[in-house]
Amino acid sequence: MDHSFLRHQSHSIHFLPSAVKACFAPSISLPNLIRHFRYGKSLVVRAGRSPCEPSRSTNGSLNSPLELSSEVGKSLAGVLQNQRQLFRAAVKEELKLLADDRYEASARMFLSLDSDEESLHRRIAEMKENECQIAVEDVMYLLIFHKFSEIKVPLVPKLSRCIYNGRLEILPSKDWELESIHSVEVLDMVREHVSILIGLKENSSVSDNWAITRIRQSYLGHLYTASILYGYFLKSASMKYHLERCLAMGHQDHLVSHRGSSNFSKTWLYGWKNSLFDCSSSNKQFIPVGQESRRQEFEQDDLRCYLTGFDAETLERCSNPKSKEAVHLIQKHTRALFGDEETGFLESDEVILTSFSSLKRLVLEAIAFGFFIWDAEEYVEAVYVLGEN
């Protein structure tokens, strides 16, 4: 697979809780529920049992730039819209079904080696692999969409819908919500990244935020994609840092237990090459467990300074998505956002007017998208083996 697209951008800048299980009749298992949603069949529950019918159509339509293309994606979108409490369990069941389908096709192919049916089963296996990849990309997109919905941030729609008379405006800004996913130190670095990319000072006034600037549409697309990769790098490098710190301090059991908590796992870092590797400028505000002694221990190896030890290979590994599904999904989402069905990715040199507030909204969303696509990869990999990038 050709990954020059992403390389160019990076250089240019079981599962149901008992309370939910009780709502279902014994004869209606979660796999059956998934198949009903997938194939558009209604659920019939006999008298005396709790009804489980969706409250509205499960056509898979989402308010997002990218249209889901697989039946699996559309069925899960229906679950997300109508049975939200079942969504994560439904995703795991769908991934199991996809993994089984792919395995069965591969097994038949190997069993048919050196037989008259070898070429047929090889072709079937290839088609199944492609079908599963498209479905898994839809699943990952829905996981990302779900993450955004949890912080009550809608994805920016196709930009063509936001441009009027050559001016782009994205409302509401949702800056607070998009920044709320970051720890204090990470937020400081994210804001620095925004300032470097769009030239907006961190403590800018309201009038500065709504000042009008000019930007080429093609550059805006590159900026967005590069910011997704920034976000992915931020999360990947952060988890690497956390793992190494845990291993180095493994003999301190009380610290390890604290650093396995949700507060520790949600603390992420940001950095990109030499532009942000200024250790002396760090405010050293990172407090993983809220105690000064532990804060001092962590400050001995500051996050920014930690990144200065990355060689070129480590930087490359942390900034590039691990799976080909993630690479393809970034491409599809960006093309859907900045292009359309006819033209694909928008490489127009047309200059548009927009506010710094709208630019900030796009960059913050892209960083969050990078965070969430890393999470989606980890979630899917627990059930379904993704293709190596």
mmCIF file of C-alpha atoms in Angstrom:
data_model
loop_
_atom_site.group_PDB
_atom_site.id
_atom_site.type_symbol
_atom_site.label_atom_id
_atom_site.label_comp_id
_atom_site.label_asym_id
_atom_site.label_seq_id
_atom_site.Cartn_x
_atom_site.Cartn_y
_atom_site.Cartn_z
ATOM 1 C CA MET A 1 0.000 0.000 0.000
ATOM 2 C CA ASP A 2 1.322 3.468 -0.915
ATOM 3 C CA HIS A 3 1.679 5.585 2.209
ATOM 4 C CA SER A 4 3.206 8.627 0.510
ATOM 5 C CA PHE A 5 0.009 10.550 1.300
ATOM 6 C CA LEU A 6 0.578 10.373 5.062
ATOM 7 C CA ARG A 7 4.337 10.794 4.793
ATOM 8 C CA HIS A 8 3.738 13.988 2.842
ATOM 9 C CA GLN A 9 1.362 15.321 5.500
ATOM 10 C CA SER A 10 3.670 14.479 8.407
ATOM 11 C CA HIS A 11 6.572 16.264 6.794
ATOM 12 C CA SER A 12 4.484 19.272 5.813
ATOM 13 C CA ILE A 13 3.879 20.155 9.286
ATOM 14 C CA HIS A 14 -19.109 -11.465 27.992
ATOM 15 C CA PHE A 15 -19.806 -7.843 27.651
ATOM 16 C CA LEU A 16 -23.316 -6.780 28.691
ATOM 17 C CA PRO A 17 -23.773 -5.741 32.338
ATOM 18 C CA SER A 18 -26.299 -7.815 34.230
ATOM 19 C CA ALA A 19 -28.822 -4.982 34.324
ATOM 20 C CA VAL A 20 -28.792 -4.775 30.525
ATOM 21 C CA LYS A 21 -28.833 -8.541 30.052
ATOM 22 C CA ALA A 22 -32.034 -8.678 32.055
ATOM 23 C CA CYS A 23 -33.766 -6.558 29.410
ATOM 24 C CA PHE A 24 -33.383 -9.302 26.813
ATOM 25 C CA ALA A 25 -35.369 -12.445 26.344
ATOM 26 C CA PRO A 26 -33.249 -15.591 26.770
ATOM 27 C CA SER A 27 -33.695 -16.447 23.108
ATOM 28 C CA ILE A 28 -32.314 -13.129 21.906
ATOM 29 C CA SER A 29 -28.531 -13.202 22.267
ATOM 30 C CA LEU A 30 -26.277 -10.306 21.419
ATOM 31 C CA PRO A 31 -24.960 -11.998 18.249
ATOM 32 C CA ASN A 32 -28.570 -12.430 17.103
ATOM 33 C CA LEU A 33 -29.237 -8.787 17.883
ATOM 34 C CA ILE A 34 -26.245 -7.797 15.746
ATOM 35 C CA ARG A 35 -27.429 -9.940 12.837
ATOM 36 C CA HIS A 36 -30.909 -8.421 13.084
ATOM 37 C CA PHE A 37 -29.446 -4.912 12.880
ATOM 38 C CA ARG A 38 -27.034 -5.941 10.108
ATOM 39 C CA TYR A 39 -29.669 -7.375 7.836
ATOM 40 C CA GLY A 40 -32.451 -4.935 8.704
ATOM 41 C CA LYS A 41 -34.736 -7.466 10.368
ATOM 42 C CA SER A 42 -37.110 -6.396 13.091
ATOM 43 C CA LEU A 43 -36.866 -7.952 16.508
ATOM 44 C CA VAL A 44 -39.984 -9.763 17.661
ATOM 45 C CA VAL A 45 -40.393 -10.310 21.379
ATOM 46 C CA ARG A 46 -43.332 -12.258 22.663
ATOM 47 C CA ALA A 47 -45.736 -11.020 25.315
ATOM 48 C CA GLY A 48 -44.297 -10.862 28.799
ATOM 49 C CA ARG A 49 -40.759 -10.015 27.614
ATOM 50 C CA SER A 50 -39.061 -6.645 27.416
ATOM 51 C CA PRO A 51 -39.217 -5.152 23.896
ATOM 52 C CA CYS A 52 -35.862 -4.478 22.231
ATOM 53 C CA GLU A 53 -36.952 -2.906 18.966
ATOM 54 C CA PRO A 54 -34.974 0.125 17.786
ATOM 55 C CA SER A 55 -36.799 3.382 18.300
ATOM 56 C CA ARG A 56 -36.053 4.613 14.804
ATOM 57 C CA SER A 57 -34.598 3.511 11.482
ATOM 58 C CA THR A 58 -31.182 1.848 11.546
ATOM 59 C CA ASN A 59 -30.026 3.143 8.186
ATOM 60 C CA GLY A 60 -26.518 3.915 9.429
ATOM 61 C CA SER A 61 -26.742 7.634 8.655
ATOM 62 C CA LEU A 62 -24.475 9.756 10.864
ATOM 63 C CA ASN A 63 -23.892 13.472 10.990
ATOM 64 C CA SER A 64 -20.268 13.095 9.880
ATOM 65 C CA PRO A 65 -18.245 13.837 6.732
ATOM 66 C CA LEU A 66 -17.581 10.181 5.897
ATOM 67 C CA GLU A 67 -20.420 7.914 4.810
ATOM 68 C CA LEU A 68 -20.244 4.360 6.098
ATOM 69 C CA SER A 69 -19.900 1.892 3.226
ATOM 70 C CA SER A 70 -20.326 -1.536 4.844
ATOM 71 C CA GLU A 71 -23.393 -3.321 6.186
ATOM 72 C CA VAL A 72 -21.492 -3.908 9.416
ATOM 73 C CA GLY A 73 -20.859 -0.188 9.817
ATOM 74 C CA LYS A 74 -24.452 0.747 9.059
ATOM 75 C CA SER A 75 -25.828 -1.807 11.490
ATOM 76 C CA LEU A 76 -23.512 -0.616 14.266
ATOM 77 C CA ALA A 77 -24.481 2.984 13.516
ATOM 78 C CA GLY A 78 -28.058 1.895 14.121
ATOM 79 C CA VAL A 79 -27.064 0.390 17.465
ATOM 80 C CA LEU A 80 -25.196 3.580 18.387
ATOM 81 C CA GLN A 81 -28.166 5.749 17.530
ATOM 82 C CA ASN A 82 -30.913 3.590 19.013
ATOM 83 C CA GLN A 83 -29.327 1.261 21.602
ATOM 84 C CA ARG A 84 -26.351 3.323 22.720
ATOM 85 C CA GLN A 85 -25.802 1.325 25.903
ATOM 86 C CA LEU A 86 -25.144 -1.767 23.783
ATOM 87 C CA PHE A 87 -22.706 -0.145 21.364
ATOM 88 C CA ARG A 88 -19.357 -1.335 22.737
ATOM 89 C CA ALA A 89 -20.590 -4.873 23.322
ATOM 90 C CA ALA A 90 -22.054 -4.875 19.813
ATOM 91 C CA VAL A 91 -18.724 -3.745 18.358
ATOM 92 C CA LYS A 92 -16.906 -6.655 20.019
ATOM 93 C CA GLU A 93 -19.443 -9.145 18.725
ATOM 94 C CA GLU A 94 -19.177 -7.757 15.198
ATOM 95 C CA LEU A 95 -15.385 -7.909 15.332
ATOM 96 C CA LYS A 96 -15.581 -11.543 16.435
ATOM 97 C CA LEU A 97 -17.873 -12.342 13.523
ATOM 98 C CA LEU A 98 -15.531 -10.572 11.091
ATOM 99 C CA ALA A 99 -12.497 -12.390 12.490
ATOM 100 C CA ASP A 100 -14.308 -15.728 12.158
ATOM 101 C CA ASP A 101 -15.393 -14.959 8.581
ATOM 102 C CA ARG A 102 -11.853 -14.060 7.556
ATOM 103 C CA TYR A 103 -10.372 -17.109 9.272
ATOM 104 C CA GLU A 104 -12.851 -19.477 7.621
ATOM 105 C CA ALA A 105 -12.104 -18.059 4.157
ATOM 106 C CA SER A 106 -8.356 -18.396 4.749
ATOM 107 C CA ALA A 107 -8.738 -21.931 6.079
ATOM 108 C CA ARG A 108 -10.690 -23.014 2.989
ATOM 109 C CA MET A 109 -8.012 -21.471 0.793
ATOM 110 C CA PHE A 110 -5.221 -23.448 2.480
ATOM 111 C CA LEU A 111 -7.235 -26.665 2.405
ATOM 112 C CA SER A 112 -7.722 -26.257 -1.344
ATOM 113 C CA LEU A 113 -3.998 -25.907 -2.134
ATOM 114 C CA ASP A 114 -2.893 -28.045 -5.082
ATOM 115 C CA SER A 115 -6.498 -28.759 -5.984
ATOM 116 C CA ASP A 116 -8.651 -27.658 -8.899
ATOM 117 C CA GLU A 117 -10.452 -25.185 -6.606
ATOM 118 C CA GLU A 118 -7.306 -23.446 -5.338
ATOM 119 C CA SER A 119 -7.648 -20.332 -7.491
ATOM 120 C CA LEU A 120 -11.351 -20.007 -6.646
ATOM 121 C CA HIS A 121 -10.835 -20.158 -2.883
ATOM 122 C CA ARG A 122 -7.836 -17.840 -3.109
ATOM 123 C CA ARG A 123 -9.995 -15.286 -4.847
ATOM 124 C CA ILE A 124 -12.763 -15.751 -2.268
ATOM 125 C CA ALA A 125 -10.249 -15.236 0.552
ATOM 126 C CA GLU A 126 -8.956 -12.046 -1.071
ATOM 127 C CA MET A 127 -12.470 -10.703 -1.473
ATOM 128 C CA LYS A 128 -13.298 -11.569 2.137
ATOM 129 C CA GLU A 129 -10.105 -9.847 3.326
ATOM 130 C CA ASN A 130 -11.036 -6.686 1.444
ATOM 131 C CA GLU A 131 -14.616 -6.835 2.694
ATOM 132 C CA CYS A 132 -13.453 -7.237 6.297
ATOM 133 C CA GLN A 133 -10.978 -4.373 5.975
ATOM 134 C CA ILE A 134 -13.698 -1.990 4.796
ATOM 135 C CA ALA A 135 -15.974 -3.142 7.615
ATOM 136 C CA VAL A 136 -13.259 -2.748 10.265
ATOM 137 C CA GLU A 137 -12.466 0.761 9.024
ATOM 138 C CA ASP A 138 -16.140 1.605 9.503
ATOM 139 C CA VAL A 139 -16.008 0.101 12.993
ATOM 140 C CA MET A 140 -12.954 2.213 13.869
ATOM 141 C CA TYR A 141 -14.672 5.319 12.533
ATOM 142 C CA LEU A 142 -17.699 4.630 14.707
ATOM 143 C CA LEU A 143 -15.466 4.162 17.755
ATOM 144 C CA ILE A 144 -13.931 7.571 17.030
ATOM 145 C CA PHE A 145 -17.370 9.091 16.449
ATOM 146 C CA HIS A 146 -18.495 7.623 19.779
ATOM 147 C CA LYS A 147 -15.500 9.205 21.548
ATOM 148 C CA PHE A 148 -16.393 12.620 20.138
ATOM 149 C CA SER A 149 -20.017 12.178 21.150
ATOM 150 C CA GLU A 150 -18.940 11.406 24.723
ATOM 151 C CA ILE A 151 -17.420 14.882 25.008
ATOM 152 C CA LYS A 152 -20.417 16.336 23.141
ATOM 153 C CA VAL A 153 -18.434 17.496 20.118
ATOM 154 C CA PRO A 154 -19.915 16.916 16.649
ATOM 155 C CA LEU A 155 -17.433 16.246 13.875
ATOM 156 C CA VAL A 156 -17.086 19.123 11.454
ATOM 157 C CA PRO A 157 -19.237 18.316 8.401
ATOM 158 C CA LYS A 158 -18.023 18.535 4.819
ATOM 159 C CA LEU A 159 -16.363 21.922 4.556
ATOM 160 C CA SER A 160 -18.298 22.706 1.394
ATOM 161 C CA ARG A 161 -21.333 23.068 3.673
ATOM 162 C CA CYS A 162 -19.468 25.578 5.870
ATOM 163 C CA ILE A 163 -18.232 27.877 3.111
ATOM 164 C CA TYR A 164 -20.483 30.776 2.114
ATOM 165 C CA ASN A 165 -19.367 33.347 -0.441
ATOM 166 C CA GLY A 166 -15.756 32.251 -0.104
ATOM 167 C CA ARG A 167 -15.744 32.435 3.704
ATOM 168 C CA LEU A 168 -15.381 29.453 6.053
ATOM 169 C CA GLU A 169 -16.916 29.552 9.523
ATOM 170 C CA ILE A 170 -17.303 26.610 11.909
ATOM 171 C CA LEU A 171 -19.687 27.060 14.809
ATOM 172 C CA PRO A 172 -19.778 26.409 17.686
ATOM 173 C CA SER A 173 -16.064 26.414 18.459
ATOM 174 C CA LYS A 174 -16.139 23.665 21.159
ATOM 175 C CA ASP A 175 -12.621 24.624 22.257
ATOM 176 C CA TRP A 176 -13.198 23.796 25.925
ATOM 177 C CA GLU A 177 -14.605 20.347 25.170
ATOM 178 C CA LEU A 178 -11.789 19.472 22.772
ATOM 179 C CA GLU A 179 -9.172 20.655 25.256
ATOM 180 C CA SER A 180 -10.810 18.810 28.170
ATOM 181 C CA ILE A 181 -9.379 15.434 27.038
ATOM 182 C CA HIS A 182 -5.840 16.606 27.825
ATOM 183 C CA SER A 183 -3.910 16.803 31.081
ATOM 184 C CA VAL A 184 -2.523 20.162 32.223
ATOM 185 C CA GLU A 185 0.947 19.722 30.747
ATOM 186 C CA VAL A 186 -0.345 18.196 27.540
ATOM 187 C CA LEU A 187 -2.833 21.017 27.120
ATOM 188 C CA ASP A 188 0.019 23.506 27.367
ATOM 189 C CA MET A 189 1.806 21.727 24.524
ATOM 190 C CA VAL A 190 -1.360 21.405 22.428
ATOM 191 C CA ARG A 191 -1.935 25.142 22.713
ATOM 192 C CA GLU A 192 1.659 25.738 21.685
ATOM 193 C CA HIS A 193 1.088 23.526 18.649
ATOM 194 C CA VAL A 194 -2.019 25.513 17.701
ATOM 195 C CA SER A 195 -0.104 28.758 18.071
ATOM 196 C CA ILE A 196 2.724 27.531 15.821
ATOM 197 C CA LEU A 197 0.377 26.238 13.121
ATOM 198 C CA ILE A 198 -2.083 29.103 12.805
ATOM 199 C CA GLY A 199 -0.178 31.999 14.391
ATOM 200 C CA LEU A 200 -2.751 32.599 17.149
ATOM 201 C CA LYS A 201 -1.254 33.513 20.523
ATOM 202 C CA GLU A 202 -2.251 31.355 23.489
ATOM 203 C CA ASN A 203 -3.787 34.218 25.479
ATOM 204 C CA SER A 204 -5.356 35.947 22.505
ATOM 205 C CA SER A 205 -8.366 38.190 22.925
ATOM 206 C CA VAL A 206 -11.855 37.544 21.575
ATOM 207 C CA SER A 207 -11.259 40.050 18.785
ATOM 208 C CA ASP A 208 -8.051 38.219 17.837
ATOM 209 C CA ASN A 209 -9.897 34.895 17.682
ATOM 210 C CA TRP A 210 -12.505 36.274 15.321
ATOM 211 C CA ALA A 211 -10.051 38.206 13.142
ATOM 212 C CA ILE A 212 -10.198 37.199 9.492
ATOM 213 C CA THR A 213 -7.288 35.580 7.689
ATOM 214 C CA ARG A 214 -6.698 34.098 4.237
ATOM 215 C CA ILE A 215 -5.675 30.513 3.606
ATOM 216 C CA ARG A 216 -5.436 28.176 0.633
ATOM 217 C CA GLN A 217 -7.830 25.248 0.747
ATOM 218 C CA SER A 218 -5.084 22.774 -0.135
ATOM 219 C CA TYR A 219 -2.912 23.992 2.753
ATOM 220 C CA LEU A 220 -5.857 23.705 5.124
ATOM 221 C CA GLY A 221 -6.219 20.028 4.182
ATOM 222 C CA HIS A 222 -2.520 19.378 4.807
ATOM 223 C CA LEU A 223 -2.716 21.198 8.136
ATOM 224 C CA TYR A 224 -5.635 19.040 9.258
ATOM 225 C CA THR A 225 -4.033 15.731 8.279
ATOM 226 C CA ALA A 226 -0.703 16.671 9.824
ATOM 227 C CA SER A 227 -2.500 17.553 13.055
ATOM 228 C CA ILE A 228 -4.110 14.106 13.111
ATOM 229 C CA LEU A 229 -0.614 12.637 12.949
ATOM 230 C CA TYR A 230 0.506 15.018 15.709
ATOM 231 C CA GLY A 231 -2.287 13.709 17.889
ATOM 232 C CA TYR A 232 -1.424 10.106 17.086
ATOM 233 C CA PHE A 233 2.245 10.770 17.857
ATOM 234 C CA LEU A 234 1.282 12.479 21.105
ATOM 235 C CA LYS A 235 -0.707 9.481 22.318
ATOM 236 C CA SER A 236 1.746 6.851 21.076
ATOM 237 C CA ALA A 237 4.811 8.533 22.562
ATOM 238 C CA SER A 238 2.935 9.218 25.783
ATOM 239 C CA MET A 239 2.059 5.564 26.290
ATOM 240 C CA LYS A 240 5.662 4.615 25.554
ATOM 241 C CA TYR A 241 6.786 7.076 28.221
ATOM 242 C CA HIS A 242 4.294 5.687 30.745
ATOM 243 C CA LEU A 243 5.357 2.114 30.078
ATOM 244 C CA GLU A 244 9.054 2.883 30.507
ATOM 245 C CA ARG A 245 8.381 4.801 33.717
ATOM 246 C CA CYS A 246 6.327 1.922 35.111
ATOM 247 C CA LEU A 247 9.058 -0.591 34.261
ATOM 248 C CA ALA A 248 11.765 1.625 35.748
ATOM 249 C CA MET A 249 9.829 2.085 38.957
ATOM 250 C CA GLY A 250 8.296 -1.377 39.132
ATOM 251 C CA HIS A 251 9.910 -2.060 42.500
ATOM 252 C CA GLN A 252 7.745 0.661 44.062
ATOM 253 C CA ASP A 253 4.480 -1.213 44.307
ATOM 254 C CA HIS A 254 2.464 1.673 45.668
ATOM 255 C CA LEU A 255 3.476 3.901 42.766
ATOM 256 C CA VAL A 256 2.742 1.207 40.193
ATOM 257 C CA SER A 257 -0.757 0.753 41.580
ATOM 258 C CA HIS A 258 -1.436 4.469 41.302
ATOM 259 C CA ARG A 259 -0.013 4.688 37.805
ATOM 260 C CA GLY A 260 -2.308 1.910 36.635
ATOM 261 C CA SER A 261 -5.274 4.114 37.461
ATOM 262 C CA SER A 262 -7.415 5.907 34.910
ATOM 263 C CA ASN A 263 -5.828 9.255 35.821
ATOM 264 C CA PHE A 264 -2.404 7.949 34.885
ATOM 265 C CA SER A 265 -3.515 6.262 31.674
ATOM 266 C CA LYS A 266 -5.302 9.410 30.523
ATOM 267 C CA THR A 267 -2.220 11.635 30.855
ATOM 268 C CA TRP A 268 -0.863 12.220 27.366
ATOM 269 C CA LEU A 269 1.976 14.213 25.927
ATOM 270 C CA TYR A 270 2.630 16.245 22.807
ATOM 271 C CA GLY A 271 5.802 17.008 20.923
ATOM 272 C CA TRP A 272 7.149 17.274 17.380
ATOM 273 C CA LYS A 273 10.787 17.485 16.399
ATOM 274 C CA ASN A 274 12.927 20.426 17.505
ATOM 275 C CA SER A 275 10.208 23.093 17.446
ATOM 276 C CA LEU A 276 8.794 21.896 20.766
ATOM 277 C CA PHE A 277 11.820 20.223 22.347
ATOM 278 C CA ASP A 278 12.671 23.128 24.646
ATOM 279 C CA CYS A 279 13.089 21.532 28.063
ATOM 280 C CA SER A 280 13.858 24.833 29.742
ATOM 281 C CA SER A 281 10.465 26.250 28.784
ATOM 282 C CA SER A 282 8.479 23.530 30.496
ATOM 283 C CA ASN A 283 6.171 24.701 33.257
ATOM 284 C CA LYS A 284 6.500 21.299 34.947
ATOM 285 C CA GLN A 285 2.825 21.122 35.905
ATOM 286 C CA PHE A 286 2.407 17.375 35.463
ATOM 287 C CA ILE A 287 1.166 15.768 38.708
ATOM 288 C CA PRO A 288 0.202 12.124 38.021
ATOM 289 C CA VAL A 289 -1.140 11.177 41.452
ATOM 290 C CA GLY A 290 -1.485 14.511 43.198
ATOM 291 C CA GLN A 291 1.440 14.292 45.641
ATOM 292 C CA GLU A 292 4.463 16.603 45.567
ATOM 293 C CA SER A 293 7.029 13.848 46.141
ATOM 294 C CA ARG A 294 5.762 11.891 43.154
ATOM 295 C CA ARG A 295 5.614 15.071 41.126
ATOM 296 C CA GLN A 296 9.316 15.642 41.774
ATOM 297 C CA GLU A 297 10.137 12.091 40.702
ATOM 298 C CA PHE A 298 8.388 12.582 37.394
ATOM 299 C CA GLU A 299 9.962 15.985 36.828
ATOM 300 C CA GLN A 300 13.385 14.363 36.902
ATOM 301 C CA ASP A 301 12.514 13.041 33.451
ATOM 302 C CA ASP A 302 10.196 15.688 31.990
ATOM 303 C CA LEU A 303 7.965 14.676 29.106
ATOM 304 C CA ARG A 304 9.423 17.194 26.716
ATOM 305 C CA CYS A 305 12.963 16.248 27.647
ATOM 306 C CA TYR A 306 12.061 12.586 27.285
ATOM 307 C CA LEU A 307 11.237 13.223 23.637
ATOM 308 C CA THR A 308 14.651 14.700 22.942
ATOM 309 C CA GLY A 309 16.046 11.188 23.372
ATOM 310 C CA PHE A 310 14.021 9.881 20.435
ATOM 311 C CA ASP A 311 16.083 8.918 17.420
ATOM 312 C CA ALA A 312 14.721 9.147 13.897
ATOM 313 C CA GLU A 313 13.460 5.564 13.954
ATOM 314 C CA THR A 314 11.529 6.058 17.209
ATOM 315 C CA LEU A 315 10.007 9.293 15.938
ATOM 316 C CA GLU A 316 8.908 7.524 12.768
ATOM 317 C CA ARG A 317 7.447 4.595 14.678
ATOM 318 C CA CYS A 318 5.469 6.774 17.089
ATOM 319 C CA SER A 319 4.123 9.156 14.443
ATOM 320 C CA ASN A 320 2.993 6.587 11.866
ATOM 321 C CA PRO A 321 -0.216 4.625 12.482
ATOM 322 C CA LYS A 322 0.468 0.982 13.243
ATOM 323 C CA SER A 323 -2.255 -0.434 10.994
ATOM 324 C CA LYS A 324 -3.081 -0.027 7.333
ATOM 325 C CA GLU A 325 -6.732 0.329 8.367
ATOM 326 C CA ALA A 326 -5.858 3.477 10.347
ATOM 327 C CA VAL A 327 -3.833 4.882 7.436
ATOM 328 C CA HIS A 328 -6.685 4.308 5.020
ATOM 329 C CA LEU A 329 -9.242 5.733 7.462
ATOM 330 C CA ILE A 330 -7.264 8.968 7.861
ATOM 331 C CA GLN A 331 -7.169 9.301 4.090
ATOM 332 C CA LYS A 332 -10.894 8.628 3.691
ATOM 333 C CA HIS A 333 -11.946 10.975 6.487
ATOM 334 C CA THR A 334 -9.756 13.833 5.244
ATOM 335 C CA ARG A 335 -10.928 13.420 1.670
ATOM 336 C CA ALA A 336 -14.547 13.334 2.820
ATOM 337 C CA LEU A 337 -14.058 16.473 4.895
ATOM 338 C CA PHE A 338 -12.198 18.551 2.312
ATOM 339 C CA GLY A 339 -13.481 17.050 -0.932
ATOM 340 C CA ASP A 340 -16.570 15.391 -2.300
ATOM 341 C CA GLU A 341 -17.640 12.209 -4.050
ATOM 342 C CA GLU A 342 -16.671 13.534 -7.479
ATOM 343 C CA THR A 343 -13.336 15.269 -6.893
ATOM 344 C CA GLY A 344 -11.984 13.279 -3.938
ATOM 345 C CA PHE A 345 -9.304 15.120 -1.964
ATOM 346 C CA LEU A 346 -9.523 18.846 -2.509
ATOM 347 C CA GLU A 347 -6.176 20.113 -3.847
ATOM 348 C CA SER A 348 -7.579 23.469 -4.833
ATOM 349 C CA ASP A 349 -5.317 26.512 -4.645
ATOM 350 C CA GLU A 350 -8.360 28.696 -4.121
ATOM 351 C CA VAL A 351 -7.886 31.170 -1.276
ATOM 352 C CA ILE A 352 -10.716 31.394 1.234
ATOM 353 C CA LEU A 353 -11.448 33.728 4.136
ATOM 354 C CA THR A 354 -11.828 32.294 7.612
ATOM 355 C CA SER A 355 -11.415 33.248 11.255
ATOM 356 C CA PHE A 356 -8.624 32.104 13.542
ATOM 357 C CA SER A 357 -11.351 30.598 15.718
ATOM 358 C CA SER A 358 -12.408 28.269 12.883
ATOM 359 C CA LEU A 359 -8.792 27.286 12.194
ATOM 360 C CA LYS A 360 -8.305 26.503 15.883
ATOM 361 C CA ARG A 361 -11.464 24.382 15.867
ATOM 362 C CA LEU A 362 -10.145 22.297 12.970
ATOM 363 C CA VAL A 363 -6.702 21.801 14.521
ATOM 364 C CA LEU A 364 -8.093 20.811 17.935
ATOM 365 C CA GLU A 365 -10.489 18.353 16.301
ATOM 366 C CA ALA A 366 -7.675 16.826 14.244
ATOM 367 C CA ILE A 367 -5.493 16.343 17.333
ATOM 368 C CA ALA A 368 -8.380 14.654 19.123
ATOM 369 C CA PHE A 369 -9.017 12.481 16.050
ATOM 370 C CA GLY A 370 -5.394 11.311 16.229
ATOM 371 C CA PHE A 371 -5.796 10.459 19.911
ATOM 372 C CA PHE A 372 -8.992 8.553 19.285
ATOM 373 C CA ILE A 373 -7.726 6.611 16.274
ATOM 374 C CA TRP A 374 -4.898 5.283 18.468
ATOM 375 C CA ASP A 375 -7.513 4.184 21.004
ATOM 376 C CA ALA A 376 -9.612 2.602 18.248
ATOM 377 C CA GLU A 377 -6.634 0.567 17.018
ATOM 378 C CA GLU A 378 -6.009 -0.760 20.528
ATOM 379 C CA TYR A 379 -9.682 -1.611 21.033
ATOM 380 C CA VAL A 380 -10.007 -3.458 17.733
ATOM 381 C CA GLU A 381 -6.680 -5.293 18.083
ATOM 382 C CA ALA A 382 -7.964 -6.988 21.233
ATOM 383 C CA VAL A 383 -10.415 -8.942 19.050
ATOM 384 C CA TYR A 384 -9.406 -8.590 15.387
ATOM 385 C CA VAL A 385 -5.858 -8.620 13.984
ATOM 386 C CA LEU A 386 -5.285 -5.451 11.952
ATOM 387 C CA GLY A 387 -3.026 -5.244 8.930
ATOM 388 C CA GLU A 388 0.487 -4.025 9.636
ATOM 389 C CA ASN A 389 1.364 -0.634 8.184
#
